[in-house]
Amino acid sequence: MTEYVTAPLLKSWLHDGREIALLDVREHGQYGEAHLFYATPLPLSRLEVDAPRLVPRQGVRTVVYDSGEAEGVAERAAARLAALGYSQVAVLDGGTRAWTAAGYRLFAGVNLPSKTFGELVEHAYGTPRITAQQLAAMQAAGEPLVVLDGRPVSEFHKMNIPGALCCPNGELAYRIRSLVPDAQTPIVINCAGRTRSIMGAQTLINLGLPNPVFALENGTQGWYLADYTLEHGGARRYGADSGDTALRAAARQLAERFEVPQVDAATVQAWAADGERSLFLCDVRTPEEFAAGSLPGAQHTPGGQLMQAGDQYVGVRGARLVLFDSDGVRAPVVASWLRQMGHDASVLQHGLHSGLALAPRAAPQPPALPEIGARELAQRLEQGEVALVDLRPSMAYRAGHVRGAQWSIRPHLARDLRAETRPVVLIADEPALAQWAALELPRPPALLQGGMAAWKQAGLPLQATPDQPMDAQCIDYLFFVHDRHDGNKEAARQYLAWETGLLPQLDALERSAFKLPQTAAEHA
């Protein structure tokens, strides 16, 4: 039987100091249009795949919600979580409609707590900034200058400021003295918008770097809106051997300033056995380092992204976060920011060399589906014997799909196929997503073996439909976030206005959850 909570009760739960997992189970585009401030996106289409990682303790107080419309996505998600073993799951009665009717605000966009925090940091610390015009003038004059892009390598590759070098924010403290060995050269940190520019610049300032340090105002979007040219396909980045521990003492002092606890392996082992608290063991190093070997039971949470997009890694408000590295520099710096965000963050003593080993989380196994090869599928499609449904992202479908394939997504799958009498075949980038989605159908479908990669490898044709599915159907895609990178200046302006307009939308409880020092500017 589904349990429900009212909007006022949920609001009180979000601020009572106890752990809670607040899960928006709509698809990404719907979530990004309007959601609760502390919500973690866990769309129904990915629920079983991502829930064990985002919400590892099955006894945690959990609330799921949707828009409150007739589709019942929240109820379906609650039932699936219960089937996975989650024991305290409730549904927000009336969903987002009831939340606004109770007088509470919904927020657009993604990564809300982190984005809002970045704006608070700029206000609290008075982070120095430089405009696109000022930066362009310095570059044109040939002045000594280092521009560092604080985003991950994949985002840097999409577009970058000319002359910039990629150094994700979580790596700055560990690599800055290898990249800027002197104490005089000005340093400019940029991202695509504002948050990581501000956070990266303030990180170096908080560490006591004597260099002049600036955040590039509005990042690559500000550069583009000022009619300067961006580069695309950039690969300039920090070197694999560019890390050093020159700032280890400064990182330790920064952690002490913000009361970041140091915990030993035995303490973390005991926390892992605590059935009343959730634990996330976070490896904040680079993807390459993590792939080469990490601590058993750890998840990869690159430091810069853990600060920027924490809801992609941690789905429990109030959980214990234990960070580690191999150098004693990165984890303390990242933890110092997480403490200011209001997280219960600690640093593991001796990091990668602590000997800590936690039991890996057991992943639920999806139901097996019969598979069909690409060439057999092509023949059966030609004869009209099967119905083919493409469950890949809507933008991937637009770019190229099998002729005759219908696009759908798990919340709508049963509805889209209600009149279909032929056997159904599913295509998915991740087979597990199709396997779990199959639970929505009265009869088990088949799965294209090897997915779209196998279809392409067989030399079979694809069809592009740039306008299909229609925008309104693409509930997995948030247009205003992504269009700003595709030459749409109005979308870029709207996005920057959204970022700078976040602070006035907070209520007193949401604002007080952040722990920035009142006198931050005096200590900067």
JSON list of C-alpha atoms in Angstrom, two decimals, residues 262-265 295 323-328 347-356:
[
{"chain": "A", "resi": 262, "resn": "GLN", "atom": "CA", "xyz": [40.17, 13.36, 9.84]},
{"chain": "A", "resi": 263, "resn": "VAL", "atom": "CA", "xyz": [38.95, 9.78, 10.34]},
{"chain": "A", "resi": 264, "resn": "ASP", "atom": "CA", "xyz": [40.85, 6.51, 10.32]},
{"chain": "A", "resi": 265, "resn": "ALA", "atom": "CA", "xyz": [39.95, 3.32, 8.49]},
{"chain": "A", "resi": 295, "resn": "LEU", "atom": "CA", "xyz": [39.64, 1.28, -2.32]},
{"chain": "A", "resi": 323, "resn": "LEU", "atom": "CA", "xyz": [36.72, 11.65, 0.91]},
{"chain": "A", "resi": 324, "resn": "PHE", "atom": "CA", "xyz": [40.13, 10.31, 0.03]},
{"chain": "A", "resi": 325, "resn": "ASP", "atom": "CA", "xyz": [43.00, 10.81, -2.39]},
{"chain": "A", "resi": 326, "resn": "SER", "atom": "CA", "xyz": [46.59, 9.61, -2.72]},
{"chain": "A", "resi": 327, "resn": "ASP", "atom": "CA", "xyz": [48.32, 12.90, -1.97]},
{"chain": "A", "resi": 328, "resn": "GLY", "atom": "CA", "xyz": [46.79, 14.61, 1.04]},
{"chain": "A", "resi": 347, "resn": "VAL", "atom": "CA", "xyz": [38.79, 13.02, 5.10]},
{"chain": "A", "resi": 348, "resn": "LEU", "atom": "CA", "xyz": [40.17, 9.49, 5.34]},
{"chain": "A", "resi": 349, "resn": "GLN", "atom": "CA", "xyz": [43.58, 9.41, 7.00]},
{"chain": "A", "resi": 350, "resn": "HIS", "atom": "CA", "xyz": [46.28, 7.99, 4.70]},
{"chain": "A", "resi": 351, "resn": "GLY", "atom": "CA", "xyz": [43.74, 7.96, 1.84]},
{"chain": "A", "resi": 352, "resn": "LEU", "atom": "CA", "xyz": [44.45, 5.36, -0.80]},
{"chain": "A", "resi": 353, "resn": "HIS", "atom": "CA", "xyz": [47.04, 3.79, 1.50]},
{"chain": "A", "resi": 354, "resn": "SER", "atom": "CA", "xyz": [44.71, 3.47, 4.53]},
{"chain": "A", "resi": 355, "resn": "GLY", "atom": "CA", "xyz": [43.96, -0.20, 3.99]},
{"chain": "A", "resi": 356, "resn": "LEU", "atom": "CA", "xyz": [40.21, 0.46, 4.18]}
]
